[in-house]
């Protein structure tokens, strides 16, 4: 073969290989460029902590992993609101039943079942009902079996749990800083003063922590003023105002009035009143 013909063939196949290589490589380059452009135009979103797929929730999420403070607060509020809304719904079911029984009593003698329901609920809500009529028990229960504004409860949860980052919340599902006084009932505070016996109560689930908080506010003598304010708002057909009701939390903490100021400040700074139910549902 003539050397000139050989060189022509070599140049042909050499060009062919280069062309083939370009065809194979081009889609890879294009795909890589698309991925890079999407990543640069859509920076990574902050990590989102969702309620764990457990029912009930026995492990509290670790909000310490969220670096951005605003993201941490928003996700904590969103997370806790579901539990608070659920508890308020349960309370409203009980309240509706009490109102139904009261109407039945006004029409005649209460049934044995209705009497037992009211008596059992009086026990749950820590009413000394010995010698009380069923009507009197219902009146007292309606002071206690009632909503707690989500905004106020969220503010307390944020304050007591350091926005879900406290050791007592992560290890013991204790969102509201509740104490107990039996040895082994909770977690011993590292800074507990000498001679003190209290522990920060341990809860099996987040739901139990929320339920205990509601029962505490709705039954303890320390919050009788709060319940009285709530009753008066009801009587006037007003929406439950968290700023006014929070005045009744002075005995929730040793900080007294300072604690009330903290709760009100959290409500205002985080626009928590927007999370309360509409007036027609209160």
PDB file of C-alpha atoms in Angstrom:
ATOM      1  CA  UNK A   1       0.000   0.000   0.000  1.00  0.00           C
ATOM      2  CA  UNK A   2       1.217   3.450  -0.847  1.00  0.00           C
ATOM      3  CA  UNK A   3       2.311   5.392   2.226  1.00  0.00           C
ATOM      4  CA  UNK A   4       0.084   8.313   1.274  1.00  0.00           C
ATOM      5  CA  UNK A   5      -3.003   6.085   1.234  1.00  0.00           C
ATOM      6  CA  UNK A   6      -2.039   4.663   4.632  1.00  0.00           C
ATOM      7  CA  UNK A   7      -1.784   8.142   6.124  1.00  0.00           C
ATOM      8  CA  UNK A   8      -5.211   9.061   4.759  1.00  0.00           C
ATOM      9  CA  UNK A   9      -6.754   5.989   6.429  1.00  0.00           C
ATOM     10  CA  UNK A  10      -4.975   6.749   9.706  1.00  0.00           C
ATOM     11  CA  UNK A  11      -6.229  10.324   9.707  1.00  0.00           C
ATOM     12  CA  UNK A  12      -9.777   9.089   9.002  1.00  0.00           C
ATOM     13  CA  UNK A  13      -9.880   6.602  11.889  1.00  0.00           C
ATOM     14  CA  UNK A  14      -8.073   8.990  14.189  1.00  0.00           C
ATOM     15  CA  UNK A  15     -10.746  11.599  13.551  1.00  0.00           C
ATOM     16  CA  UNK A  16     -13.445   8.933  13.937  1.00  0.00           C
ATOM     17  CA  UNK A  17     -12.153   7.906  17.385  1.00  0.00           C
ATOM     18  CA  UNK A  18     -12.052  11.509  18.532  1.00  0.00           C
ATOM     19  CA  UNK A  19     -15.596  12.060  17.301  1.00  0.00           C
ATOM     20  CA  UNK A  20     -16.828   8.876  18.988  1.00  0.00           C
ATOM     21  CA  UNK A  21     -15.157   9.854  22.261  1.00  0.00           C
ATOM     22  CA  UNK A  22     -16.820  13.263  22.113  1.00  0.00           C
ATOM     23  CA  UNK A  23     -20.245  11.655  21.559  1.00  0.00           C
ATOM     24  CA  UNK A  24     -19.798   9.394  24.591  1.00  0.00           C
ATOM     25  CA  UNK A  25     -18.421  12.123  26.825  1.00  0.00           C
ATOM     26  CA  UNK A  26     -20.859  14.917  25.930  1.00  0.00           C
ATOM     27  CA  UNK A  27     -23.932  13.547  27.802  1.00  0.00           C
ATOM     28  CA  UNK A  28     -21.819  13.010  30.919  1.00  0.00           C
ATOM     29  CA  UNK A  29     -20.541  16.582  30.821  1.00  0.00           C
ATOM     30  CA  UNK A  30     -24.040  17.981  30.222  1.00  0.00           C
ATOM     31  CA  UNK A  31     -25.488  15.979  33.136  1.00  0.00           C
ATOM     32  CA  UNK A  32     -22.713  17.153  35.443  1.00  0.00           C
ATOM     33  CA  UNK A  33     -23.290  20.773  34.464  1.00  0.00           C
ATOM     34  CA  UNK A  34     -27.034  20.443  35.161  1.00  0.00           C
ATOM     35  CA  UNK A  35     -26.410  18.987  38.621  1.00  0.00           C
ATOM     36  CA  UNK A  36     -23.894  21.705  39.460  1.00  0.00           C
ATOM     37  CA  UNK A  37     -26.207  24.475  38.277  1.00  0.00           C
ATOM     38  CA  UNK A  38     -29.150  23.126  40.283  1.00  0.00           C
ATOM     39  CA  UNK A  39     -27.066  22.781  43.413  1.00  0.00           C
ATOM     40  CA  UNK A  40     -25.701  26.308  43.133  1.00  0.00           C
ATOM     41  CA  UNK A  41     -29.140  27.832  42.493  1.00  0.00           C
ATOM     42  CA  UNK A  42     -30.839  25.813  45.252  1.00  0.00           C
ATOM     43  CA  UNK A  43     -28.701  25.858  48.392  1.00  0.00           C
ATOM     44  CA  UNK A  44     -29.317  23.043  50.828  1.00  0.00           C
ATOM     45  CA  UNK A  45     -32.453  23.589  52.906  1.00  0.00           C
ATOM     46  CA  UNK A  46     -32.119  23.447  56.689  1.00  0.00           C
ATOM     47  CA  UNK A  47     -32.641  20.037  58.227  1.00  0.00           C
ATOM     48  CA  UNK A  48     -36.216  19.465  59.315  1.00  0.00           C
ATOM     49  CA  UNK A  49     -37.115  17.512  62.430  1.00  0.00           C
ATOM     50  CA  UNK A  50     -40.504  15.888  62.031  1.00  0.00           C
ATOM     51  CA  UNK A  51     -42.471  13.987  64.664  1.00  0.00           C
ATOM     52  CA  UNK A  52     -41.042  10.500  64.776  1.00  0.00           C
ATOM     53  CA  UNK A  53     -43.175   7.754  63.180  1.00  0.00           C
ATOM     54  CA  UNK A  54     -44.117   6.411  66.587  1.00  0.00           C
ATOM     55  CA  UNK A  55     -47.459   6.409  68.294  1.00  0.00           C
ATOM     56  CA  UNK A  56     -47.117   7.458  71.008  1.00  0.00           C
ATOM     57  CA  UNK A  57     -43.886   9.446  70.630  1.00  0.00           C
ATOM     58  CA  UNK A  58     -41.417   8.031  73.139  1.00  0.00           C
ATOM     59  CA  UNK A  59     -38.227   9.729  71.933  1.00  0.00           C
ATOM     60  CA  UNK A  60     -37.999  13.506  71.832  1.00  0.00           C
ATOM     61  CA  UNK A  61     -36.193  14.912  68.758  1.00  0.00           C
ATOM     62  CA  UNK A  62     -32.764  16.442  69.281  1.00  0.00           C
ATOM     63  CA  UNK A  63     -33.281  20.080  68.358  1.00  0.00           C
ATOM     64  CA  UNK A  64     -29.667  20.839  69.278  1.00  0.00           C
ATOM     65  CA  UNK A  65     -28.751  19.563  65.803  1.00  0.00           C
ATOM     66  CA  UNK A  66     -30.436  22.554  64.159  1.00  0.00           C
ATOM     67  CA  UNK A  67     -27.855  25.329  64.015  1.00  0.00           C
ATOM     68  CA  UNK A  68     -30.015  28.162  62.693  1.00  0.00           C
ATOM     69  CA  UNK A  69     -31.892  29.673  65.649  1.00  0.00           C
ATOM     70  CA  UNK A  70     -34.946  30.755  63.653  1.00  0.00           C
ATOM     71  CA  UNK A  71     -35.268  27.305  62.073  1.00  0.00           C
ATOM     72  CA  UNK A  72     -34.917  25.669  65.473  1.00  0.00           C
ATOM     73  CA  UNK A  73     -37.657  27.812  67.000  1.00  0.00           C
ATOM     74  CA  UNK A  74     -40.061  27.353  64.100  1.00  0.00           C
ATOM     75  CA  UNK A  75     -39.615  23.591  64.011  1.00  0.00           C
ATOM     76  CA  UNK A  76     -39.991  23.286  67.779  1.00  0.00           C
ATOM     77  CA  UNK A  77     -43.221  25.298  67.707  1.00  0.00           C
ATOM     78  CA  UNK A  78     -44.595  23.294  64.783  1.00  0.00           C
ATOM     79  CA  UNK A  79     -43.656  20.031  66.472  1.00  0.00           C
ATOM     80  CA  UNK A  80     -45.246  20.860  69.813  1.00  0.00           C
ATOM     81  CA  UNK A  81     -48.390  22.449  68.425  1.00  0.00           C
ATOM     82  CA  UNK A  82     -49.657  19.109  67.160  1.00  0.00           C
ATOM     83  CA  UNK A  83     -49.603  17.662  70.681  1.00  0.00           C
ATOM     84  CA  UNK A  84     -51.222  20.749  72.205  1.00  0.00           C
ATOM     85  CA  UNK A  85     -53.988  20.893  69.603  1.00  0.00           C
ATOM     86  CA  UNK A  86     -54.745  17.208  70.170  1.00  0.00           C
ATOM     87  CA  UNK A  87     -55.023  17.677  73.940  1.00  0.00           C
ATOM     88  CA  UNK A  88     -57.275  20.704  73.535  1.00  0.00           C
ATOM     89  CA  UNK A  89     -59.528  18.692  71.230  1.00  0.00           C
ATOM     90  CA  UNK A  90     -59.838  15.945  73.841  1.00  0.00           C
ATOM     91  CA  UNK A  91     -60.720  18.529  76.466  1.00  0.00           C
ATOM     92  CA  UNK A  92     -63.385  20.082  74.255  1.00  0.00           C
ATOM     93  CA  UNK A  93     -64.989  16.666  73.784  1.00  0.00           C
ATOM     94  CA  UNK A  94     -65.216  16.305  77.570  1.00  0.00           C
ATOM     95  CA  UNK A  95     -66.516  19.848  77.939  1.00  0.00           C
ATOM     96  CA  UNK A  96     -69.217  19.276  75.323  1.00  0.00           C
ATOM     97  CA  UNK A  97     -70.284  16.133  77.154  1.00  0.00           C
ATOM     98  CA  UNK A  98     -70.560  18.044  80.441  1.00  0.00           C
ATOM     99  CA  UNK A  99     -72.735  20.691  78.806  1.00  0.00           C
ATOM    100  CA  UNK A 100     -74.910  17.944  77.331  1.00  0.00           C
ATOM    101  CA  UNK A 101     -75.361  16.301  80.737  1.00  0.00           C
ATOM    102  CA  UNK A 102     -76.212  19.658  82.303  1.00  0.00           C
ATOM    103  CA  UNK A 103     -78.946  20.173  79.718  1.00  0.00           C
ATOM    104  CA  UNK A 104     -80.293  16.694  80.439  1.00  0.00           C
ATOM    105  CA  UNK A 105     -80.382  17.458  84.170  1.00  0.00           C
ATOM    106  CA  UNK A 106     -82.384  20.613  83.548  1.00  0.00           C
ATOM    107  CA  UNK A 107     -84.996  18.446  81.822  1.00  0.00           C
ATOM    108  CA  UNK A 108     -85.133  15.815  84.542  1.00  0.00           C
ATOM    109  CA  UNK A 109     -83.231  13.416  86.801  1.00  0.00           C
ATOM    110  CA  UNK A 110     -79.730  12.426  85.608  1.00  0.00           C
ATOM    111  CA  UNK A 111     -79.168   8.815  84.634  1.00  0.00           C
ATOM    112  CA  UNK A 112     -76.920   6.485  86.609  1.00  0.00           C
ATOM    113  CA  UNK A 113     -74.438   6.564  83.722  1.00  0.00           C
ATOM    114  CA  UNK A 114     -74.359  10.369  83.673  1.00  0.00           C
ATOM    115  CA  UNK A 115     -73.881  10.539  87.426  1.00  0.00           C
ATOM    116  CA  UNK A 116     -70.974   8.085  87.208  1.00  0.00           C
ATOM    117  CA  UNK A 117     -69.373  10.030  84.350  1.00  0.00           C
ATOM    118  CA  UNK A 118     -69.451  13.274  86.304  1.00  0.00           C
ATOM    119  CA  UNK A 119     -68.168  11.629  89.479  1.00  0.00           C
ATOM    120  CA  UNK A 120     -65.267   9.968  87.658  1.00  0.00           C
ATOM    121  CA  UNK A 121     -64.340  13.202  85.912  1.00  0.00           C
ATOM    122  CA  UNK A 122     -64.450  15.007  89.258  1.00  0.00           C
ATOM    123  CA  UNK A 123     -61.907  12.519  90.577  1.00  0.00           C
ATOM    124  CA  UNK A 124     -59.654  13.092  87.565  1.00  0.00           C
ATOM    125  CA  UNK A 125     -59.861  16.859  87.972  1.00  0.00           C
ATOM    126  CA  UNK A 126     -59.216  16.622  91.721  1.00  0.00           C
ATOM    127  CA  UNK A 127     -62.525  17.939  92.986  1.00  0.00           C
ATOM    128  CA  UNK A 128     -63.551  16.971  96.496  1.00  0.00           C
ATOM    129  CA  UNK A 129     -67.117  16.192  95.480  1.00  0.00           C
ATOM    130  CA  UNK A 130     -68.353  14.492  98.625  1.00  0.00           C
ATOM    131  CA  UNK A 131     -71.796  15.879  99.434  1.00  0.00           C
ATOM    132  CA  UNK A 132     -71.977  17.858  96.172  1.00  0.00           C
ATOM    133  CA  UNK A 133     -74.933  17.600  93.832  1.00  0.00           C
ATOM    134  CA  UNK A 134     -74.252  16.549  90.261  1.00  0.00           C
ATOM    135  CA  UNK A 135     -75.153  20.067  89.105  1.00  0.00           C
ATOM    136  CA  UNK A 136     -72.584  21.582  91.481  1.00  0.00           C
ATOM    137  CA  UNK A 137     -69.951  19.120  90.288  1.00  0.00           C
ATOM    138  CA  UNK A 138     -70.594  20.087  86.677  1.00  0.00           C
ATOM    139  CA  UNK A 139     -70.311  23.792  87.498  1.00  0.00           C
ATOM    140  CA  UNK A 140     -66.937  23.201  89.135  1.00  0.00           C
ATOM    141  CA  UNK A 141     -65.780  20.951  86.299  1.00  0.00           C
ATOM    142  CA  UNK A 142     -66.612  23.593  83.698  1.00  0.00           C
ATOM    143  CA  UNK A 143     -64.117  25.856  85.472  1.00  0.00           C
ATOM    144  CA  UNK A 144     -61.434  23.229  84.968  1.00  0.00           C
ATOM    145  CA  UNK A 145     -62.270  21.253  81.845  1.00  0.00           C
ATOM    146  CA  UNK A 146     -61.402  23.940  79.337  1.00  0.00           C
ATOM    147  CA  UNK A 147     -58.887  24.995  76.710  1.00  0.00           C
ATOM    148  CA  UNK A 148     -55.424  26.316  77.368  1.00  0.00           C
ATOM    149  CA  UNK A 149     -54.420  28.760  74.609  1.00  0.00           C
ATOM    150  CA  UNK A 150     -51.816  27.122  72.392  1.00  0.00           C
ATOM    151  CA  UNK A 151     -49.820  30.356  72.345  1.00  0.00           C
ATOM    152  CA  UNK A 152     -49.404  30.358  76.120  1.00  0.00           C
ATOM    153  CA  UNK A 153     -48.594  26.647  76.286  1.00  0.00           C
ATOM    154  CA  UNK A 154     -46.034  26.985  73.481  1.00  0.00           C
ATOM    155  CA  UNK A 155     -44.374  29.901  75.247  1.00  0.00           C
ATOM    156  CA  UNK A 156     -44.089  27.871  78.445  1.00  0.00           C
ATOM    157  CA  UNK A 157     -42.785  24.843  76.557  1.00  0.00           C
ATOM    158  CA  UNK A 158     -40.141  26.983  74.855  1.00  0.00           C
ATOM    159  CA  UNK A 159     -39.135  28.585  78.143  1.00  0.00           C
ATOM    160  CA  UNK A 160     -39.066  25.423  80.250  1.00  0.00           C
ATOM    161  CA  UNK A 161     -37.321  23.223  77.667  1.00  0.00           C
ATOM    162  CA  UNK A 162     -34.931  25.832  76.219  1.00  0.00           C
ATOM    163  CA  UNK A 163     -36.646  25.363  72.861  1.00  0.00           C
ATOM    164  CA  UNK A 164     -36.454  21.587  73.105  1.00  0.00           C
ATOM    165  CA  UNK A 165     -32.739  21.407  73.924  1.00  0.00           C
ATOM    166  CA  UNK A 166     -32.717  20.828  77.696  1.00  0.00           C
ATOM    167  CA  UNK A 167     -31.431  17.556  79.123  1.00  0.00           C
ATOM    168  CA  UNK A 168     -34.724  16.940  80.918  1.00  0.00           C
ATOM    169  CA  UNK A 169     -36.647  17.252  77.664  1.00  0.00           C
ATOM    170  CA  UNK A 170     -34.350  15.104  75.543  1.00  0.00           C
ATOM    171  CA  UNK A 171     -33.804  12.390  78.168  1.00  0.00           C
ATOM    172  CA  UNK A 172     -37.149  12.490  79.964  1.00  0.00           C
ATOM    173  CA  UNK A 173     -39.735  13.936  77.533  1.00  0.00           C
ATOM    174  CA  UNK A 174     -40.350  16.652  80.138  1.00  0.00           C
ATOM    175  CA  UNK A 175     -41.299  19.698  78.085  1.00  0.00           C
ATOM    176  CA  UNK A 176     -42.817  21.831  80.861  1.00  0.00           C
ATOM    177  CA  UNK A 177     -40.280  21.477  83.668  1.00  0.00           C
ATOM    178  CA  UNK A 178     -42.604  19.618  86.021  1.00  0.00           C
ATOM    179  CA  UNK A 179     -41.178  18.291  89.274  1.00  0.00           C
ATOM    180  CA  UNK A 180     -41.894  15.151  91.274  1.00  0.00           C
ATOM    181  CA  UNK A 181     -40.932  14.230  94.825  1.00  0.00           C
ATOM    182  CA  UNK A 182     -40.532  10.450  94.987  1.00  0.00           C
ATOM    183  CA  UNK A 183     -37.031   9.058  94.676  1.00  0.00           C
ATOM    184  CA  UNK A 184     -36.472   7.711  91.177  1.00  0.00           C
ATOM    185  CA  UNK A 185     -39.505   9.447  89.665  1.00  0.00           C
ATOM    186  CA  UNK A 186     -37.382  11.593  87.388  1.00  0.00           C
ATOM    187  CA  UNK A 187     -33.974  13.103  86.698  1.00  0.00           C
ATOM    188  CA  UNK A 188     -32.010  14.661  89.550  1.00  0.00           C
ATOM    189  CA  UNK A 189     -30.956  18.228  88.640  1.00  0.00           C
ATOM    190  CA  UNK A 190     -27.195  18.684  88.725  1.00  0.00           C
ATOM    191  CA  UNK A 191     -27.616  21.974  90.601  1.00  0.00           C
ATOM    192  CA  UNK A 192     -30.160  20.777  93.152  1.00  0.00           C
ATOM    193  CA  UNK A 193     -29.435  22.446  96.465  1.00  0.00           C
ATOM    194  CA  UNK A 194     -28.413  20.398  99.464  1.00  0.00           C
ATOM    195  CA  UNK A 195     -31.397  18.956 101.314  1.00  0.00           C
ATOM    196  CA  UNK A 196     -33.812  19.279  98.380  1.00  0.00           C
ATOM    197  CA  UNK A 197     -35.609  16.117  97.281  1.00  0.00           C
ATOM    198  CA  UNK A 198     -37.315  17.117  94.052  1.00  0.00           C
ATOM    199  CA  UNK A 199     -36.528  15.549  90.699  1.00  0.00           C
ATOM    200  CA  UNK A 200     -37.496  16.676  87.211  1.00  0.00           C
ATOM    201  CA  UNK A 201     -40.222  14.231  86.313  1.00  0.00           C
ATOM    202  CA  UNK A 202     -39.657  11.577  83.670  1.00  0.00           C
ATOM    203  CA  UNK A 203     -42.438  10.878  81.146  1.00  0.00           C
ATOM    204  CA  UNK A 204     -42.718   7.791  78.968  1.00  0.00           C
ATOM    205  CA  UNK A 205     -44.073   9.836  76.063  1.00  0.00           C
ATOM    206  CA  UNK A 206     -44.388  13.428  74.896  1.00  0.00           C
ATOM    207  CA  UNK A 207     -48.174  13.041  75.062  1.00  0.00           C
ATOM    208  CA  UNK A 208     -47.969  12.190  78.764  1.00  0.00           C
ATOM    209  CA  UNK A 209     -45.920  15.321  79.397  1.00  0.00           C
ATOM    210  CA  UNK A 210     -48.502  17.479  77.626  1.00  0.00           C
ATOM    211  CA  UNK A 211     -51.402  15.750  79.382  1.00  0.00           C
ATOM    212  CA  UNK A 212     -49.777  16.288  82.781  1.00  0.00           C
ATOM    213  CA  UNK A 213     -49.173  19.964  82.031  1.00  0.00           C
ATOM    214  CA  UNK A 214     -52.825  20.530  81.098  1.00  0.00           C
ATOM    215  CA  UNK A 215     -54.030  18.727  84.202  1.00  0.00           C
ATOM    216  CA  UNK A 216     -51.657  20.761  86.348  1.00  0.00           C
ATOM    217  CA  UNK A 217     -52.895  24.109  85.014  1.00  0.00           C
ATOM    218  CA  UNK A 218     -56.523  22.990  85.160  1.00  0.00           C
ATOM    219  CA  UNK A 219     -56.483  21.584  88.702  1.00  0.00           C
ATOM    220  CA  UNK A 220     -53.719  22.993  90.913  1.00  0.00           C
ATOM    221  CA  UNK A 221     -54.682  25.653  93.441  1.00  0.00           C
ATOM    222  CA  UNK A 222     -51.776  27.804  92.231  1.00  0.00           C
ATOM    223  CA  UNK A 223     -53.644  28.490  88.989  1.00  0.00           C
ATOM    224  CA  UNK A 224     -57.138  29.084  90.367  1.00  0.00           C
ATOM    225  CA  UNK A 225     -56.871  32.760  89.389  1.00  0.00           C
ATOM    226  CA  UNK A 226     -56.046  31.794  85.795  1.00  0.00           C
ATOM    227  CA  UNK A 227     -59.070  29.497  85.663  1.00  0.00           C
ATOM    228  CA  UNK A 228     -61.293  32.208  87.111  1.00  0.00           C
ATOM    229  CA  UNK A 229     -60.116  34.660  84.438  1.00  0.00           C
ATOM    230  CA  UNK A 230     -60.809  32.069  81.758  1.00  0.00           C
ATOM    231  CA  UNK A 231     -64.306  31.457  83.119  1.00  0.00           C
ATOM    232  CA  UNK A 232     -65.078  35.193  83.034  1.00  0.00           C
ATOM    233  CA  UNK A 233     -63.865  35.433  79.430  1.00  0.00           C
ATOM    234  CA  UNK A 234     -66.172  32.551  78.563  1.00  0.00           C
ATOM    235  CA  UNK A 235     -69.117  34.191  80.314  1.00  0.00           C
ATOM    236  CA  UNK A 236     -68.594  37.355  78.257  1.00  0.00           C
ATOM    237  CA  UNK A 237     -68.229  35.455  74.992  1.00  0.00           C
ATOM    238  CA  UNK A 238     -64.623  36.567  74.566  1.00  0.00           C
ATOM    239  CA  UNK A 239     -61.752  34.726  72.940  1.00  0.00           C
ATOM    240  CA  UNK A 240     -59.343  33.327  75.509  1.00  0.00           C
ATOM    241  CA  UNK A 241     -56.559  35.909  75.744  1.00  0.00           C
ATOM    242  CA  UNK A 242     -53.132  34.387  76.498  1.00  0.00           C
ATOM    243  CA  UNK A 243     -51.633  37.694  77.617  1.00  0.00           C
ATOM    244  CA  UNK A 244     -54.268  38.093  80.322  1.00  0.00           C
ATOM    245  CA  UNK A 245     -54.333  34.429  81.312  1.00  0.00           C
ATOM    246  CA  UNK A 246     -50.550  34.285  81.647  1.00  0.00           C
ATOM    247  CA  UNK A 247     -50.832  36.672  84.599  1.00  0.00           C
ATOM    248  CA  UNK A 248     -52.135  33.644  86.476  1.00  0.00           C
ATOM    249  CA  UNK A 249     -48.827  31.791  85.975  1.00  0.00           C
ATOM    250  CA  UNK A 250     -46.952  33.723  88.638  1.00  0.00           C
ATOM    251  CA  UNK A 251     -46.641  30.655  90.862  1.00  0.00           C
ATOM    252  CA  UNK A 252     -45.431  28.362  88.084  1.00  0.00           C
ATOM    253  CA  UNK A 253     -41.880  29.505  88.745  1.00  0.00           C
ATOM    254  CA  UNK A 254     -39.918  30.903  91.660  1.00  0.00           C
ATOM    255  CA  UNK A 255     -39.263  33.908  89.419  1.00  0.00           C
ATOM    256  CA  UNK A 256     -42.880  34.987  89.906  1.00  0.00           C
ATOM    257  CA  UNK A 257     -43.717  38.168  88.000  1.00  0.00           C
ATOM    258  CA  UNK A 258     -40.436  37.876  86.122  1.00  0.00           C
ATOM    259  CA  UNK A 259     -41.571  34.505  84.780  1.00  0.00           C
ATOM    260  CA  UNK A 260     -44.872  36.002  83.606  1.00  0.00           C
ATOM    261  CA  UNK A 261     -42.930  38.718  81.772  1.00  0.00           C
ATOM    262  CA  UNK A 262     -40.794  36.063  80.065  1.00  0.00           C
ATOM    263  CA  UNK A 263     -43.832  34.104  78.879  1.00  0.00           C
ATOM    264  CA  UNK A 264     -45.553  37.212  77.562  1.00  0.00           C
ATOM    265  CA  UNK A 265     -42.377  38.305  75.787  1.00  0.00           C
ATOM    266  CA  UNK A 266     -42.042  34.912  74.063  1.00  0.00           C
ATOM    267  CA  UNK A 267     -45.676  35.118  72.945  1.00  0.00           C
ATOM    268  CA  UNK A 268     -45.171  38.576  71.430  1.00  0.00           C
ATOM    269  CA  UNK A 269     -41.722  38.090  69.893  1.00  0.00           C
ATOM    270  CA  UNK A 270     -42.715  34.850  68.163  1.00  0.00           C
ATOM    271  CA  UNK A 271     -46.235  35.900  67.072  1.00  0.00           C
ATOM    272  CA  UNK A 272     -47.669  32.928  68.932  1.00  0.00           C
ATOM    273  CA  UNK A 273     -51.201  34.317  69.111  1.00  0.00           C
ATOM    274  CA  UNK A 274     -51.481  33.570  65.403  1.00  0.00           C
ATOM    275  CA  UNK A 275     -51.375  29.884  66.353  1.00  0.00           C
ATOM    276  CA  UNK A 276     -54.450  30.061  68.601  1.00  0.00           C
ATOM    277  CA  UNK A 277     -57.769  28.678  67.410  1.00  0.00           C
ATOM    278  CA  UNK A 278     -60.254  31.099  65.783  1.00  0.00           C
ATOM    279  CA  UNK A 279     -62.735  32.788  68.155  1.00  0.00           C
ATOM    280  CA  UNK A 280     -65.630  30.627  66.965  1.00  0.00           C
ATOM    281  CA  UNK A 281     -63.755  27.497  68.067  1.00  0.00           C
ATOM    282  CA  UNK A 282     -62.635  28.771  71.465  1.00  0.00           C
TER     283      UNK A 282
END
